[in-house]
């Protein structure tokens, strides 16, 4: 779907950066040990924890610059494009380093299997079910041309930033193992989905 790749990627980045990741970070922040506080104060603490993250700050700054119509100088734009190209390689290097020395405990295989199954099988089924149910719930249907890219996107392995986000909570290794397994297994599950 080369004609739709840019549109689909843009939609994914917007949903991921402005909805999925902030909600996930808020959920994790809400589980960190805190002094008992009033609900409003606790909410402010959780939002503060999310907003202190450089990734979230970068997304907000990028949105402000984009909406303002300011164009980056060519040198800055070139530097950003170089960083964007190298980010994947650096993330993979980080994930590989995280996997070194990850202790194995009883029950880890079950945990990894559950995470991989939910991501590679349950997520596409949920996406399919929701997209099929929308018209029956009185909501607009997913555009036919976007239905297959939606399923393919839902079937992709866990995003590479998963272990990096988990590292702040001391769970980088725990997150890196399912990422590796899901990436390997996704070769088979995505191939089966494309065949269907």
PDB file of C-alpha atoms in Angstrom:
ATOM      1  CA  UNK A   1       0.000   0.000   0.000  1.00  0.00           C
ATOM      2  CA  UNK A   2       2.654   2.544  -1.022  1.00  0.00           C
ATOM      3  CA  UNK A   3       0.088   5.226  -1.856  1.00  0.00           C
ATOM      4  CA  UNK A   4      -1.333   5.054   1.660  1.00  0.00           C
ATOM      5  CA  UNK A   5       1.903   4.530   3.589  1.00  0.00           C
ATOM      6  CA  UNK A   6       2.412   8.202   4.432  1.00  0.00           C
ATOM      7  CA  UNK A   7      -1.201   8.694   5.515  1.00  0.00           C
ATOM      8  CA  UNK A   8      -1.265   5.536   7.626  1.00  0.00           C
ATOM      9  CA  UNK A   9       2.080   6.349   9.249  1.00  0.00           C
ATOM     10  CA  UNK A  10       0.924   9.874  10.080  1.00  0.00           C
ATOM     11  CA  UNK A  11      -2.259   8.558  11.694  1.00  0.00           C
ATOM     12  CA  UNK A  12      -0.260   6.010  13.677  1.00  0.00           C
ATOM     13  CA  UNK A  13       2.278   8.563  14.894  1.00  0.00           C
ATOM     14  CA  UNK A  14      -0.456  10.967  15.998  1.00  0.00           C
ATOM     15  CA  UNK A  15      -2.432   8.284  17.870  1.00  0.00           C
ATOM     16  CA  UNK A  16       0.702   6.734  19.361  1.00  0.00           C
ATOM     17  CA  UNK A  17       2.323   9.973  20.521  1.00  0.00           C
ATOM     18  CA  UNK A  18      -0.754  11.869  21.643  1.00  0.00           C
ATOM     19  CA  UNK A  19      -2.923   9.053  22.977  1.00  0.00           C
ATOM     20  CA  UNK A  20      -1.364   5.609  23.446  1.00  0.00           C
ATOM     21  CA  UNK A  21       2.001   6.490  24.972  1.00  0.00           C
ATOM     22  CA  UNK A  22       0.719   9.279  27.273  1.00  0.00           C
ATOM     23  CA  UNK A  23      -2.144   7.060  28.504  1.00  0.00           C
ATOM     24  CA  UNK A  24       0.280   4.167  29.044  1.00  0.00           C
ATOM     25  CA  UNK A  25       2.723   6.405  30.898  1.00  0.00           C
ATOM     26  CA  UNK A  26      -0.093   7.777  33.056  1.00  0.00           C
ATOM     27  CA  UNK A  27      -1.182   4.224  33.874  1.00  0.00           C
ATOM     28  CA  UNK A  28       2.377   3.275  34.867  1.00  0.00           C
ATOM     29  CA  UNK A  29       2.914   6.507  36.807  1.00  0.00           C
ATOM     30  CA  UNK A  30      -0.299   5.842  38.735  1.00  0.00           C
ATOM     31  CA  UNK A  31       1.165   2.538  40.009  1.00  0.00           C
ATOM     32  CA  UNK A  32       4.409   4.017  41.337  1.00  0.00           C
ATOM     33  CA  UNK A  33       4.550   4.326  45.118  1.00  0.00           C
ATOM     34  CA  UNK A  34       3.314   7.731  46.202  1.00  0.00           C
ATOM     35  CA  UNK A  35       2.320   9.341  49.434  1.00  0.00           C
ATOM     36  CA  UNK A  36      -1.424   9.269  49.844  1.00  0.00           C
ATOM     37  CA  UNK A  37      -2.759  12.370  48.254  1.00  0.00           C
ATOM     38  CA  UNK A  38      -6.047  13.843  47.237  1.00  0.00           C
ATOM     39  CA  UNK A  39      -7.214  12.608  43.817  1.00  0.00           C
ATOM     40  CA  UNK A  40      -6.608  15.989  42.165  1.00  0.00           C
ATOM     41  CA  UNK A  41      -3.111  16.265  43.624  1.00  0.00           C
ATOM     42  CA  UNK A  42      -2.353  12.691  42.567  1.00  0.00           C
ATOM     43  CA  UNK A  43      -3.531  13.478  39.032  1.00  0.00           C
ATOM     44  CA  UNK A  44      -1.226  16.510  38.921  1.00  0.00           C
ATOM     45  CA  UNK A  45       1.695  14.336  40.108  1.00  0.00           C
ATOM     46  CA  UNK A  46       0.965  11.707  37.447  1.00  0.00           C
ATOM     47  CA  UNK A  47       0.668  14.300  34.664  1.00  0.00           C
ATOM     48  CA  UNK A  48       3.851  15.957  35.914  1.00  0.00           C
ATOM     49  CA  UNK A  49       5.678  12.624  35.703  1.00  0.00           C
ATOM     50  CA  UNK A  50       4.520  12.174  32.116  1.00  0.00           C
ATOM     51  CA  UNK A  51       5.307  15.770  31.071  1.00  0.00           C
ATOM     52  CA  UNK A  52       8.857  15.541  32.499  1.00  0.00           C
ATOM     53  CA  UNK A  53       9.767  12.935  29.878  1.00  0.00           C
ATOM     54  CA  UNK A  54      11.914  14.365  27.069  1.00  0.00           C
ATOM     55  CA  UNK A  55      10.005  12.290  24.505  1.00  0.00           C
ATOM     56  CA  UNK A  56       6.677  13.843  25.509  1.00  0.00           C
ATOM     57  CA  UNK A  57       8.240  17.316  25.604  1.00  0.00           C
ATOM     58  CA  UNK A  58       9.666  16.785  22.111  1.00  0.00           C
ATOM     59  CA  UNK A  59       6.273  15.744  20.749  1.00  0.00           C
ATOM     60  CA  UNK A  60       4.592  18.803  22.287  1.00  0.00           C
ATOM     61  CA  UNK A  61       7.341  21.119  20.990  1.00  0.00           C
ATOM     62  CA  UNK A  62       7.117  19.553  17.526  1.00  0.00           C
ATOM     63  CA  UNK A  63       3.354  20.056  17.487  1.00  0.00           C
ATOM     64  CA  UNK A  64       3.719  23.707  18.528  1.00  0.00           C
ATOM     65  CA  UNK A  65       6.327  24.367  15.833  1.00  0.00           C
ATOM     66  CA  UNK A  66       4.216  22.574  13.226  1.00  0.00           C
ATOM     67  CA  UNK A  67       1.044  24.477  14.111  1.00  0.00           C
ATOM     68  CA  UNK A  68       2.873  27.813  14.244  1.00  0.00           C
ATOM     69  CA  UNK A  69       3.953  27.488  10.612  1.00  0.00           C
ATOM     70  CA  UNK A  70       7.584  28.130  11.508  1.00  0.00           C
ATOM     71  CA  UNK A  71       9.966  26.389   9.120  1.00  0.00           C
ATOM     72  CA  UNK A  72      13.200  25.033  10.526  1.00  0.00           C
ATOM     73  CA  UNK A  73      16.407  26.333   8.966  1.00  0.00           C
ATOM     74  CA  UNK A  74      17.787  23.920   6.387  1.00  0.00           C
ATOM     75  CA  UNK A  75      20.791  22.999   8.565  1.00  0.00           C
ATOM     76  CA  UNK A  76      18.545  22.105  11.521  1.00  0.00           C
ATOM     77  CA  UNK A  77      16.183  20.138   9.268  1.00  0.00           C
ATOM     78  CA  UNK A  78      19.143  18.218   7.833  1.00  0.00           C
ATOM     79  CA  UNK A  79      20.440  17.428  11.325  1.00  0.00           C
ATOM     80  CA  UNK A  80      16.982  16.206  12.406  1.00  0.00           C
ATOM     81  CA  UNK A  81      16.720  13.968   9.322  1.00  0.00           C
ATOM     82  CA  UNK A  82      20.138  12.440  10.092  1.00  0.00           C
ATOM     83  CA  UNK A  83      19.059  11.782  13.679  1.00  0.00           C
ATOM     84  CA  UNK A  84      15.783  10.274  12.476  1.00  0.00           C
ATOM     85  CA  UNK A  85      17.621   7.831  10.210  1.00  0.00           C
ATOM     86  CA  UNK A  86      20.024   6.748  12.956  1.00  0.00           C
ATOM     87  CA  UNK A  87      17.405   6.403  15.688  1.00  0.00           C
ATOM     88  CA  UNK A  88      16.303   2.903  14.677  1.00  0.00           C
ATOM     89  CA  UNK A  89      19.861   1.583  14.672  1.00  0.00           C
ATOM     90  CA  UNK A  90      20.596   3.120  18.077  1.00  0.00           C
ATOM     91  CA  UNK A  91      17.339   1.710  19.497  1.00  0.00           C
ATOM     92  CA  UNK A  92      18.183  -1.784  18.201  1.00  0.00           C
ATOM     93  CA  UNK A  93      21.682  -1.532  19.675  1.00  0.00           C
ATOM     94  CA  UNK A  94      20.156  -0.485  23.009  1.00  0.00           C
ATOM     95  CA  UNK A  95      17.644  -3.344  22.950  1.00  0.00           C
ATOM     96  CA  UNK A  96      20.392  -5.849  22.126  1.00  0.00           C
ATOM     97  CA  UNK A  97      22.474  -4.531  25.010  1.00  0.00           C
ATOM     98  CA  UNK A  98      19.478  -4.767  27.318  1.00  0.00           C
ATOM     99  CA  UNK A  99      19.028  -8.446  26.463  1.00  0.00           C
ATOM    100  CA  UNK A 100      22.552  -9.268  27.664  1.00  0.00           C
ATOM    101  CA  UNK A 101      22.385 -10.709  31.146  1.00  0.00           C
ATOM    102  CA  UNK A 102      18.594 -10.634  31.509  1.00  0.00           C
ATOM    103  CA  UNK A 103      17.918 -13.096  34.342  1.00  0.00           C
ATOM    104  CA  UNK A 104      15.490 -15.909  33.537  1.00  0.00           C
ATOM    105  CA  UNK A 105      12.963 -16.907  36.165  1.00  0.00           C
ATOM    106  CA  UNK A 106      10.340 -19.595  36.283  1.00  0.00           C
ATOM    107  CA  UNK A 107       7.209 -18.429  34.502  1.00  0.00           C
ATOM    108  CA  UNK A 108       9.028 -16.009  32.181  1.00  0.00           C
ATOM    109  CA  UNK A 109       8.111 -18.112  29.154  1.00  0.00           C
ATOM    110  CA  UNK A 110       4.433 -17.871  30.033  1.00  0.00           C
ATOM    111  CA  UNK A 111       4.697 -14.088  30.435  1.00  0.00           C
ATOM    112  CA  UNK A 112       6.513 -13.680  27.116  1.00  0.00           C
ATOM    113  CA  UNK A 113       4.064 -16.005  25.364  1.00  0.00           C
ATOM    114  CA  UNK A 114       1.105 -14.049  26.739  1.00  0.00           C
ATOM    115  CA  UNK A 115       2.517 -10.668  25.667  1.00  0.00           C
ATOM    116  CA  UNK A 116       3.412 -11.948  22.188  1.00  0.00           C
ATOM    117  CA  UNK A 117       0.024 -13.657  21.724  1.00  0.00           C
ATOM    118  CA  UNK A 118      -1.892 -10.545  22.761  1.00  0.00           C
ATOM    119  CA  UNK A 119       0.177  -8.295  20.490  1.00  0.00           C
ATOM    120  CA  UNK A 120       0.356 -10.488  17.375  1.00  0.00           C
ATOM    121  CA  UNK A 121      -2.976 -12.305  17.479  1.00  0.00           C
ATOM    122  CA  UNK A 122      -5.417 -10.553  19.829  1.00  0.00           C
ATOM    123  CA  UNK A 123      -4.660  -7.012  18.624  1.00  0.00           C
ATOM    124  CA  UNK A 124      -5.462  -7.717  14.942  1.00  0.00           C
ATOM    125  CA  UNK A 125      -8.598  -9.597  15.985  1.00  0.00           C
ATOM    126  CA  UNK A 126      -9.671  -6.675  18.171  1.00  0.00           C
ATOM    127  CA  UNK A 127      -8.957  -4.213  15.333  1.00  0.00           C
ATOM    128  CA  UNK A 128     -10.985  -6.370  12.937  1.00  0.00           C
ATOM    129  CA  UNK A 129     -13.851  -6.746  15.411  1.00  0.00           C
ATOM    130  CA  UNK A 130     -13.991  -3.037  16.232  1.00  0.00           C
ATOM    131  CA  UNK A 131     -13.813  -1.968  12.590  1.00  0.00           C
ATOM    132  CA  UNK A 132     -16.621  -4.409  11.733  1.00  0.00           C
ATOM    133  CA  UNK A 133     -18.720  -3.290  14.726  1.00  0.00           C
ATOM    134  CA  UNK A 134     -18.458   0.487  14.198  1.00  0.00           C
ATOM    135  CA  UNK A 135     -21.331   0.751  11.658  1.00  0.00           C
ATOM    136  CA  UNK A 136     -23.552  -1.348  13.938  1.00  0.00           C
ATOM    137  CA  UNK A 137     -22.842   1.070  16.797  1.00  0.00           C
ATOM    138  CA  UNK A 138     -23.978   4.056  14.739  1.00  0.00           C
ATOM    139  CA  UNK A 139     -20.442   5.268  14.062  1.00  0.00           C
ATOM    140  CA  UNK A 140     -18.772   5.852  10.699  1.00  0.00           C
ATOM    141  CA  UNK A 141     -17.217   2.746   9.155  1.00  0.00           C
ATOM    142  CA  UNK A 142     -13.482   2.457   8.573  1.00  0.00           C
ATOM    143  CA  UNK A 143     -12.775   3.485   4.990  1.00  0.00           C
ATOM    144  CA  UNK A 144     -12.491   0.347   2.874  1.00  0.00           C
ATOM    145  CA  UNK A 145      -9.104   1.426   1.565  1.00  0.00           C
ATOM    146  CA  UNK A 146      -7.784   1.737   5.156  1.00  0.00           C
ATOM    147  CA  UNK A 147      -9.210  -1.547   6.488  1.00  0.00           C
ATOM    148  CA  UNK A 148      -6.302  -3.763   5.401  1.00  0.00           C
ATOM    149  CA  UNK A 149      -3.568  -1.297   6.460  1.00  0.00           C
ATOM    150  CA  UNK A 150      -5.365  -1.093   9.839  1.00  0.00           C
ATOM    151  CA  UNK A 151      -5.156  -4.859  10.281  1.00  0.00           C
ATOM    152  CA  UNK A 152      -1.527  -4.992   9.146  1.00  0.00           C
ATOM    153  CA  UNK A 153      -0.624  -2.181  11.543  1.00  0.00           C
ATOM    154  CA  UNK A 154      -2.369  -3.927  14.431  1.00  0.00           C
ATOM    155  CA  UNK A 155      -0.477  -7.147  13.621  1.00  0.00           C
ATOM    156  CA  UNK A 156       2.965  -5.529  13.781  1.00  0.00           C
ATOM    157  CA  UNK A 157       5.274  -6.501  16.654  1.00  0.00           C
ATOM    158  CA  UNK A 158       5.683  -4.348  19.720  1.00  0.00           C
ATOM    159  CA  UNK A 159       7.162  -0.922  19.039  1.00  0.00           C
ATOM    160  CA  UNK A 160      10.904  -0.595  19.576  1.00  0.00           C
ATOM    161  CA  UNK A 161      10.500   2.126  22.188  1.00  0.00           C
ATOM    162  CA  UNK A 162       8.775  -0.332  24.548  1.00  0.00           C
ATOM    163  CA  UNK A 163      11.971  -1.405  26.418  1.00  0.00           C
ATOM    164  CA  UNK A 164      13.253   2.174  26.470  1.00  0.00           C
ATOM    165  CA  UNK A 165      10.070   3.354  28.200  1.00  0.00           C
ATOM    166  CA  UNK A 166      10.197   0.384  30.585  1.00  0.00           C
ATOM    167  CA  UNK A 167      13.821   1.137  31.504  1.00  0.00           C
ATOM    168  CA  UNK A 168      12.762   4.107  33.643  1.00  0.00           C
ATOM    169  CA  UNK A 169      10.858   1.677  35.846  1.00  0.00           C
ATOM    170  CA  UNK A 170      13.650  -0.909  36.026  1.00  0.00           C
ATOM    171  CA  UNK A 171      11.906  -3.287  33.605  1.00  0.00           C
ATOM    172  CA  UNK A 172      13.938  -2.761  30.420  1.00  0.00           C
ATOM    173  CA  UNK A 173      15.090  -6.376  30.244  1.00  0.00           C
ATOM    174  CA  UNK A 174      11.624  -7.713  30.947  1.00  0.00           C
ATOM    175  CA  UNK A 175      10.273  -5.623  28.053  1.00  0.00           C
ATOM    176  CA  UNK A 176      13.120  -6.418  25.634  1.00  0.00           C
ATOM    177  CA  UNK A 177      12.565 -10.198  25.621  1.00  0.00           C
ATOM    178  CA  UNK A 178       8.918 -10.075  24.406  1.00  0.00           C
ATOM    179  CA  UNK A 179       9.973  -7.482  21.817  1.00  0.00           C
ATOM    180  CA  UNK A 180      12.618  -9.826  20.410  1.00  0.00           C
ATOM    181  CA  UNK A 181      10.298 -12.848  20.393  1.00  0.00           C
ATOM    182  CA  UNK A 182       7.412 -10.860  18.873  1.00  0.00           C
ATOM    183  CA  UNK A 183       9.670  -9.548  16.109  1.00  0.00           C
ATOM    184  CA  UNK A 184      10.753 -13.086  15.176  1.00  0.00           C
ATOM    185  CA  UNK A 185       7.265 -14.618  15.428  1.00  0.00           C
ATOM    186  CA  UNK A 186       5.696 -11.718  13.501  1.00  0.00           C
ATOM    187  CA  UNK A 187       7.434 -12.970  10.345  1.00  0.00           C
ATOM    188  CA  UNK A 188       5.053 -15.923  10.429  1.00  0.00           C
ATOM    189  CA  UNK A 189       1.924 -14.206  11.740  1.00  0.00           C
ATOM    190  CA  UNK A 190       2.137 -11.245   9.325  1.00  0.00           C
ATOM    191  CA  UNK A 191       2.849 -13.606   6.422  1.00  0.00           C
ATOM    192  CA  UNK A 192      -0.268 -15.616   7.372  1.00  0.00           C
ATOM    193  CA  UNK A 193      -2.334 -12.426   7.649  1.00  0.00           C
ATOM    194  CA  UNK A 194      -1.151 -11.216   4.242  1.00  0.00           C
ATOM    195  CA  UNK A 195      -1.970 -14.616   2.750  1.00  0.00           C
ATOM    196  CA  UNK A 196      -5.507 -14.325   4.131  1.00  0.00           C
TER     197      UNK A 196
END
